[in-house]
C-alpha positions as YAML, in Angstrom:
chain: A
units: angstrom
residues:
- id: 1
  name: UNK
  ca: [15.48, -35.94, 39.22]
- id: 2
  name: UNK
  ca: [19.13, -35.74, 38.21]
- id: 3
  name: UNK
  ca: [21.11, -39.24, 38.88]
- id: 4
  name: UNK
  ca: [23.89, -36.87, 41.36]
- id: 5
  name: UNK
  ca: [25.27, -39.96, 43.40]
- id: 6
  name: UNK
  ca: [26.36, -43.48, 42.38]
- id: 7
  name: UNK
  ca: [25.70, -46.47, 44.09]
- id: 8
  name: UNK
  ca: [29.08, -46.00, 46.11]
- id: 9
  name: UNK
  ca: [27.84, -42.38, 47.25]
- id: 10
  name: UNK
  ca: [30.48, -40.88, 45.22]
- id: 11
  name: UNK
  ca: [29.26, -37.92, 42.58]
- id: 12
  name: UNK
  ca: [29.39, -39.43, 38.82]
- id: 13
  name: UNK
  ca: [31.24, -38.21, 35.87]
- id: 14
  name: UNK
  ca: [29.87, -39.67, 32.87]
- id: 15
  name: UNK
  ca: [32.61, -40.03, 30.23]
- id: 16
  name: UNK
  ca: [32.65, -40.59, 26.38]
- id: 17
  name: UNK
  ca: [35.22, -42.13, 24.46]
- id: 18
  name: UNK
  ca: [36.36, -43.57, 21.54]
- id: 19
  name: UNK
  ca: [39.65, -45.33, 22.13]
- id: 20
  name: UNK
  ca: [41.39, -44.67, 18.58]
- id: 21
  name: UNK
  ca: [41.33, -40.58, 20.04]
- id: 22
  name: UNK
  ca: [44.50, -39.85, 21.59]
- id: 23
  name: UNK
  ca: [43.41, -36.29, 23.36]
- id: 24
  name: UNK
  ca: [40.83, -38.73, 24.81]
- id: 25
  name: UNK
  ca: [43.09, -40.71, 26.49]
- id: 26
  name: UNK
  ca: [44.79, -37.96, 27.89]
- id: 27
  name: UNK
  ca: [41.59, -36.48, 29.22]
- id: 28
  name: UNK
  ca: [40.36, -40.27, 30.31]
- id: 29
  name: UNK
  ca: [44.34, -40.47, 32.22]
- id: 30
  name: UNK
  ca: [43.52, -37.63, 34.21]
- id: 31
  name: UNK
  ca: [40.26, -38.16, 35.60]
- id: 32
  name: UNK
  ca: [41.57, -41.78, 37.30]
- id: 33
  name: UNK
  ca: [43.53, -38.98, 38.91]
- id: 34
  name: UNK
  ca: [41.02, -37.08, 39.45]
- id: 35
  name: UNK
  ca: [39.42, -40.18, 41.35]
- id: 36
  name: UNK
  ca: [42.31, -40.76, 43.47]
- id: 37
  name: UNK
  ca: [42.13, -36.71, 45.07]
- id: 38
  name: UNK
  ca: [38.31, -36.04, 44.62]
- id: 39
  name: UNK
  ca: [34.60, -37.78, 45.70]
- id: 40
  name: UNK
  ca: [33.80, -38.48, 42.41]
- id: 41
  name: UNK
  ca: [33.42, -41.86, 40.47]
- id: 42
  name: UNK
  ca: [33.78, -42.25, 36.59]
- id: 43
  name: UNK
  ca: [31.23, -43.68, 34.51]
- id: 44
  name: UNK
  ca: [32.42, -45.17, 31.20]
- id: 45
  name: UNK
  ca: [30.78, -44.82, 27.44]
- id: 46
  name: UNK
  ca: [31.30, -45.69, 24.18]
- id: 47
  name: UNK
  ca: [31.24, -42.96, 21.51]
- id: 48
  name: UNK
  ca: [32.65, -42.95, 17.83]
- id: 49
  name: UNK
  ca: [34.34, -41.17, 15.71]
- id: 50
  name: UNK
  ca: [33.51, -43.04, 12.76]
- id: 51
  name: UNK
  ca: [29.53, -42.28, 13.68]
- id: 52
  name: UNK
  ca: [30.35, -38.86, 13.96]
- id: 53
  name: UNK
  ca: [31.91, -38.09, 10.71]
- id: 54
  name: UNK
  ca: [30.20, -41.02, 8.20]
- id: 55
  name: UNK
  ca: [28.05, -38.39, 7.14]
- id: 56
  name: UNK
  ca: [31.34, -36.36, 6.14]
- id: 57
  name: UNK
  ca: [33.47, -39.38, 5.56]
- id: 58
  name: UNK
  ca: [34.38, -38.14, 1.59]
- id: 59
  name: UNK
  ca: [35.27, -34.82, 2.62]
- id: 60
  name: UNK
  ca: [37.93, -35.62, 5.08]
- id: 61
  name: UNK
  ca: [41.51, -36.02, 4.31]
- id: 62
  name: UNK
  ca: [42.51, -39.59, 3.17]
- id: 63
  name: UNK
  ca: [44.79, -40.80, 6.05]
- id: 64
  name: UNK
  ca: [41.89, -39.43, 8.37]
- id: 65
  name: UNK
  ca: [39.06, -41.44, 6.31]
- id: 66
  name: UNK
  ca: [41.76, -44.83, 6.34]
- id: 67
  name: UNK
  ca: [41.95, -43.92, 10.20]
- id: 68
  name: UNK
  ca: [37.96, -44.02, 10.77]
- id: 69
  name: UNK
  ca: [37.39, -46.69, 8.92]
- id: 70
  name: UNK
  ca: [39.91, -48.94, 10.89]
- id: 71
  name: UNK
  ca: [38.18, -47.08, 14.15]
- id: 72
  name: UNK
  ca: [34.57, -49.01, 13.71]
- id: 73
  name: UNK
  ca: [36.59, -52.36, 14.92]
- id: 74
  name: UNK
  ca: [37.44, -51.31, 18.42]
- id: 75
  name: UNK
  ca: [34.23, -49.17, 19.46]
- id: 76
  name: UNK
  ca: [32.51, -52.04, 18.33]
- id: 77
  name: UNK
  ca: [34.45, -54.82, 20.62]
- id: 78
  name: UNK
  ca: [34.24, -52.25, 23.57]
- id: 79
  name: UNK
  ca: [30.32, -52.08, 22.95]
- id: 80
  name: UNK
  ca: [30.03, -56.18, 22.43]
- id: 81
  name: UNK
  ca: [32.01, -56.51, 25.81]
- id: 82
  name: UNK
  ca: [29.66, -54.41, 27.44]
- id: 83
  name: UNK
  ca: [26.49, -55.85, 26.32]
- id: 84
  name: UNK
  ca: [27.96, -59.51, 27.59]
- id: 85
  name: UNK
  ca: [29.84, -58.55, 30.39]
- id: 86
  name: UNK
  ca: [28.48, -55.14, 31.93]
- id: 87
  name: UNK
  ca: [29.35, -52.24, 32.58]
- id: 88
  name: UNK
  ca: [31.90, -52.33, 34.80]
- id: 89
  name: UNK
  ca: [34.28, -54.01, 32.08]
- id: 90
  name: UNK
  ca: [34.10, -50.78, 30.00]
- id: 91
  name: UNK
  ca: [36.70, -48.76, 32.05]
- id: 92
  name: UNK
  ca: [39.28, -51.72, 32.55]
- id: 93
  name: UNK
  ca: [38.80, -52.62, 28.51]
- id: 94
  name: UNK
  ca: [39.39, -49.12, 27.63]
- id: 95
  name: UNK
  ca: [42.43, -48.72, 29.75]
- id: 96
  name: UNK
  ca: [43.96, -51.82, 28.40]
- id: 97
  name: UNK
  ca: [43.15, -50.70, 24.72]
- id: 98
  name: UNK
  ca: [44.57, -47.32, 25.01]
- id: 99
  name: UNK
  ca: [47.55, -48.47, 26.90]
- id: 100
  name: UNK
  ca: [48.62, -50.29, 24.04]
- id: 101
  name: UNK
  ca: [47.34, -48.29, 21.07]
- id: 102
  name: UNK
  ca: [48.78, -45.11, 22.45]
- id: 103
  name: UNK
  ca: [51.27, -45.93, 25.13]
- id: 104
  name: UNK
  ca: [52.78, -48.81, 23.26]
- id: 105
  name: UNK
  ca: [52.51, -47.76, 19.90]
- id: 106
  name: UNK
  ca: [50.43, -50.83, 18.80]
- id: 107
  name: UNK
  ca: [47.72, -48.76, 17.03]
- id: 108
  name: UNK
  ca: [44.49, -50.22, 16.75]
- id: 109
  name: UNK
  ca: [45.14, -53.81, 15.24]
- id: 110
  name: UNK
  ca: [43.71, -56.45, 16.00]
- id: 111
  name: UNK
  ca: [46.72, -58.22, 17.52]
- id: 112
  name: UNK
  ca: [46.58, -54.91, 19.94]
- id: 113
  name: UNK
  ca: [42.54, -55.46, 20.70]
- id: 114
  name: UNK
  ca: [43.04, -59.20, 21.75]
- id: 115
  name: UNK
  ca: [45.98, -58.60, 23.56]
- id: 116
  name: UNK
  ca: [43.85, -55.87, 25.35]
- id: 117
  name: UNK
  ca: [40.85, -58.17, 25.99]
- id: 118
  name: UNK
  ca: [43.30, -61.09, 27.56]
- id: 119
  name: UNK
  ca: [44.76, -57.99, 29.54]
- id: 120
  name: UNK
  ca: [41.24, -57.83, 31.68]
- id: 121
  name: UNK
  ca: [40.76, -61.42, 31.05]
- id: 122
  name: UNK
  ca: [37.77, -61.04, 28.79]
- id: 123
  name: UNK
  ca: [37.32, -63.54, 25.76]
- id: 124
  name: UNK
  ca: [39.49, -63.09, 22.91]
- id: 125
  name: UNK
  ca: [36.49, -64.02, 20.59]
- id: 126
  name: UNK
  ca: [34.92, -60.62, 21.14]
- id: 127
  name: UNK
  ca: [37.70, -59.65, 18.76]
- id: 128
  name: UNK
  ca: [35.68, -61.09, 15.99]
- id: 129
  name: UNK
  ca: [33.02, -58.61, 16.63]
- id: 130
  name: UNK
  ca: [35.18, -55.70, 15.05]
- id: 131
  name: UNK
  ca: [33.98, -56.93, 11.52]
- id: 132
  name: UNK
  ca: [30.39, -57.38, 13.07]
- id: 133
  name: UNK
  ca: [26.97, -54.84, 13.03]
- id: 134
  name: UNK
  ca: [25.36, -57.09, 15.74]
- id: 135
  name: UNK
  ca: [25.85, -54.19, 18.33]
- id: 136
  name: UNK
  ca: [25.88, -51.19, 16.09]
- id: 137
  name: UNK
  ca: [22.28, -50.40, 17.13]
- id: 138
  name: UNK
  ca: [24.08, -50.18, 20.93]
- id: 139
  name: UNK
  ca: [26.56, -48.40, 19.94]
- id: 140
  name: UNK
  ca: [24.90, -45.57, 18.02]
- id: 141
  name: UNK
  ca: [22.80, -44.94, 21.13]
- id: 142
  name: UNK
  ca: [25.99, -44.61, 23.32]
- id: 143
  name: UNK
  ca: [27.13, -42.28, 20.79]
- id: 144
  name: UNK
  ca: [24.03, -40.60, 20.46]
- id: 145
  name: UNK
  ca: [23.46, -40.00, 24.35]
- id: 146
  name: UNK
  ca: [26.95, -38.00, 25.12]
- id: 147
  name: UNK
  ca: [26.38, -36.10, 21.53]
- id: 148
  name: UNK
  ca: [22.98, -35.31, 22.45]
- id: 149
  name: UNK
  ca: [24.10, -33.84, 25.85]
- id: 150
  name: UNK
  ca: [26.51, -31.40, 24.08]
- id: 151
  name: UNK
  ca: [26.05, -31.03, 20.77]
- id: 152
  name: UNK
  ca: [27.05, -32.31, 17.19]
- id: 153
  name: UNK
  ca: [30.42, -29.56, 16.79]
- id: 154
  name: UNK
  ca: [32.28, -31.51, 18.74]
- id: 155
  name: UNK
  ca: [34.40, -34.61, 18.83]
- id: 156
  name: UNK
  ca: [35.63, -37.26, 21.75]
- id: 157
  name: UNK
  ca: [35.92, -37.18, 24.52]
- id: 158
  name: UNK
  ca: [32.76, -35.91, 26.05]
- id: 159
  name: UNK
  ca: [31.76, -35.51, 29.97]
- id: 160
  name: UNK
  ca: [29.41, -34.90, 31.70]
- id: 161
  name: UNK
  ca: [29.68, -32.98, 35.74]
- id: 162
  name: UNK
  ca: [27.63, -31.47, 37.81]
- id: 163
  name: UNK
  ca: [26.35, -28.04, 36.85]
- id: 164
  name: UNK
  ca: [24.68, -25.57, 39.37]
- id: 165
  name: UNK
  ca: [21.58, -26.95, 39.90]
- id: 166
  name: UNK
  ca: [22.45, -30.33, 40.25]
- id: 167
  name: UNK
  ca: [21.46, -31.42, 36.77]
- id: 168
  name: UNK
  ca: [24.49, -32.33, 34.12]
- id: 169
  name: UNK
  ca: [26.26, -30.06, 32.03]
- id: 170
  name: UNK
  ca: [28.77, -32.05, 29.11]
- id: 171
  name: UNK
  ca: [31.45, -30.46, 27.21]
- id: 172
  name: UNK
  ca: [34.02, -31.50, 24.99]
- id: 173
  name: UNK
  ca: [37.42, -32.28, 27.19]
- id: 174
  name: UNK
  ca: [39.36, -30.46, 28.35]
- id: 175
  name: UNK
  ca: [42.09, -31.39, 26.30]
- id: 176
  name: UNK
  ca: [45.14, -31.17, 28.22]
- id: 177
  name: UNK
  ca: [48.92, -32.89, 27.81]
- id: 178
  name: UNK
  ca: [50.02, -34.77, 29.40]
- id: 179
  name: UNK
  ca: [47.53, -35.82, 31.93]
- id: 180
  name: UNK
  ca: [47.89, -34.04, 35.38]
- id: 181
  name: UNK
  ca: [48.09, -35.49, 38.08]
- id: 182
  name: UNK
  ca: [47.69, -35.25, 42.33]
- id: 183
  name: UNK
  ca: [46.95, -31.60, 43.20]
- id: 184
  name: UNK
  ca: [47.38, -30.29, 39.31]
- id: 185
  name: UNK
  ca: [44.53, -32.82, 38.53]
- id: 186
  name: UNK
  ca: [43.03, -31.55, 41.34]
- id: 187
  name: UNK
  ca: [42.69, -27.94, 40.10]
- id: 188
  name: UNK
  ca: [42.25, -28.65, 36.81]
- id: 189
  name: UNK
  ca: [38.64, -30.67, 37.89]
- id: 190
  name: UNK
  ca: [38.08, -28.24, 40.26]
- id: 191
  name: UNK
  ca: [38.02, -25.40, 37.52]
- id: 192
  name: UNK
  ca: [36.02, -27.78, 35.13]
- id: 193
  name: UNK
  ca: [32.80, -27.86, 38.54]
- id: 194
  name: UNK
  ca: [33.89, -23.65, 38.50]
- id: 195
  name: UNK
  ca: [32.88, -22.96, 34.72]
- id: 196
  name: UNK
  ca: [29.99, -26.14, 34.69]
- id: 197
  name: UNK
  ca: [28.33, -23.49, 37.27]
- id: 198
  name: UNK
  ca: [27.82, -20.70, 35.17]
- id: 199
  name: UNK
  ca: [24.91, -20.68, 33.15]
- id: 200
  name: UNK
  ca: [26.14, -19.46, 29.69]
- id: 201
  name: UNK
  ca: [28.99, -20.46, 30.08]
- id: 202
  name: UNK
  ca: [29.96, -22.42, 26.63]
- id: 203
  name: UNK
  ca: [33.99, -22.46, 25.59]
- id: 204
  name: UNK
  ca: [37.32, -21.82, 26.24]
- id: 205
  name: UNK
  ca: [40.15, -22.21, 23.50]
- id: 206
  name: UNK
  ca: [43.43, -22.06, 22.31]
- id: 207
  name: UNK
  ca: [45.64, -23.52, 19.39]
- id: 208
  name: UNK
  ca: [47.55, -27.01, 20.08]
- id: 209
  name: UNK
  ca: [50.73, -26.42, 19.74]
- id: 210
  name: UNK
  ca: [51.81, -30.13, 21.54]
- id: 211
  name: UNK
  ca: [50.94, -33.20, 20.71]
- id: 212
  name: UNK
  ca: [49.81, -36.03, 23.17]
- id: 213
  name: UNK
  ca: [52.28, -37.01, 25.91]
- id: 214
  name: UNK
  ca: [52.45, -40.81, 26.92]
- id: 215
  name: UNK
  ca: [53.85, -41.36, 29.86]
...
């Protein structure tokens, strides 16, 4: 049976991150909107980048491969903190990280990882785990769960809605800038349940031509 209702009644959006993406904050920024304006409640998961492409890692552009390789640290304290601390710290942790590797400008340092964990008053040991495998078998299945739902030509973020029939359908996004918000979050979530109910129905695209706006 598909899991269509979460424990508060509302309908659940499962939602994939890495926090070193900055399109996935965007996405992430509007569907706490989306919260505020529609019956639907936003489950948090861990995904990475540097999973997705270590297969690919020498063919990528150097400042990309430098990027990923710094990205292992803070999927990794995100995935520790949820192991210890449940799942209800993943949202808050991820909002504080983003906040200051995007909003702030902090990048993902480790001065900007404890100063997110002290943010949602988690310890700032957990910062140690960025160096650590102890949770990579955790974190691989995370990955491997919101991958699995759409497929591998994709990147972050992933969710997951309701489709037709009540079961899931995931895609990649929407990537949108900046984040909308009251009744433009509204529509935009409204059209994301419109194309989810058409069987077939894989893609829509166009070419960037802004990058992400923090505001």
């Amino acid at each position: 049976m598909p899991d269509n209702s979460t424990a508060t009644g509302k309908t659940p959006v499962d939602f994939w991150f890495d926090p070193l993406c900055p399109w996935a904050w965007m996405t992430s920024r509007w569907m706490l909107e989306v919260e505020k304006v529609r019956d639907v409640e936003v489950r948090w998961h861990v995904m990475s980048l540097s999973v997705l492409n270590e297969d690919k890692i020498d063919e990528l552009p150097e400042e990309y491969r430098e990027l990923l390789e710094k990205g292992w640290g803070p999927v990794r304290v995100v995935i520790a903190a949820q192991q210890k601390h449940g799942d209800e710290v993943v949202g808050p942790l991820y909002t504080a990280l983003g906040t200051r590797f995007h909003n702030q400008g902090e990048g993902p340092t480790r001065e900007a990882v404890v100063g997110a964990l002290q943010d949602v008053g988690l310890p700032v040991e957990l910062a140690d785990l960025a160096d650590s495998d102890v949770y990579d078998a955790e974190l691989r299945a995370s990955h491997k769960e919101g991958i699995d739902k759409v497929g591998q030509d994709v990147g972050t973020p992933v969710i997951a809605v309701p489709g037709a029939d009540g079961e899931q359908i995931a895609f990649f996004g929407p990537v949108v800038t900046p984040a909308p918000k009251g009744e433009e979050a509204a529509k935009l979530w409204d059209g994301t349940l419109l194309v989810a109910s058409i069987p077939g129905f894989y893609e829509i695209k166009r070419t960037r031509t802004q990058g992400p706006i923090f505001d």
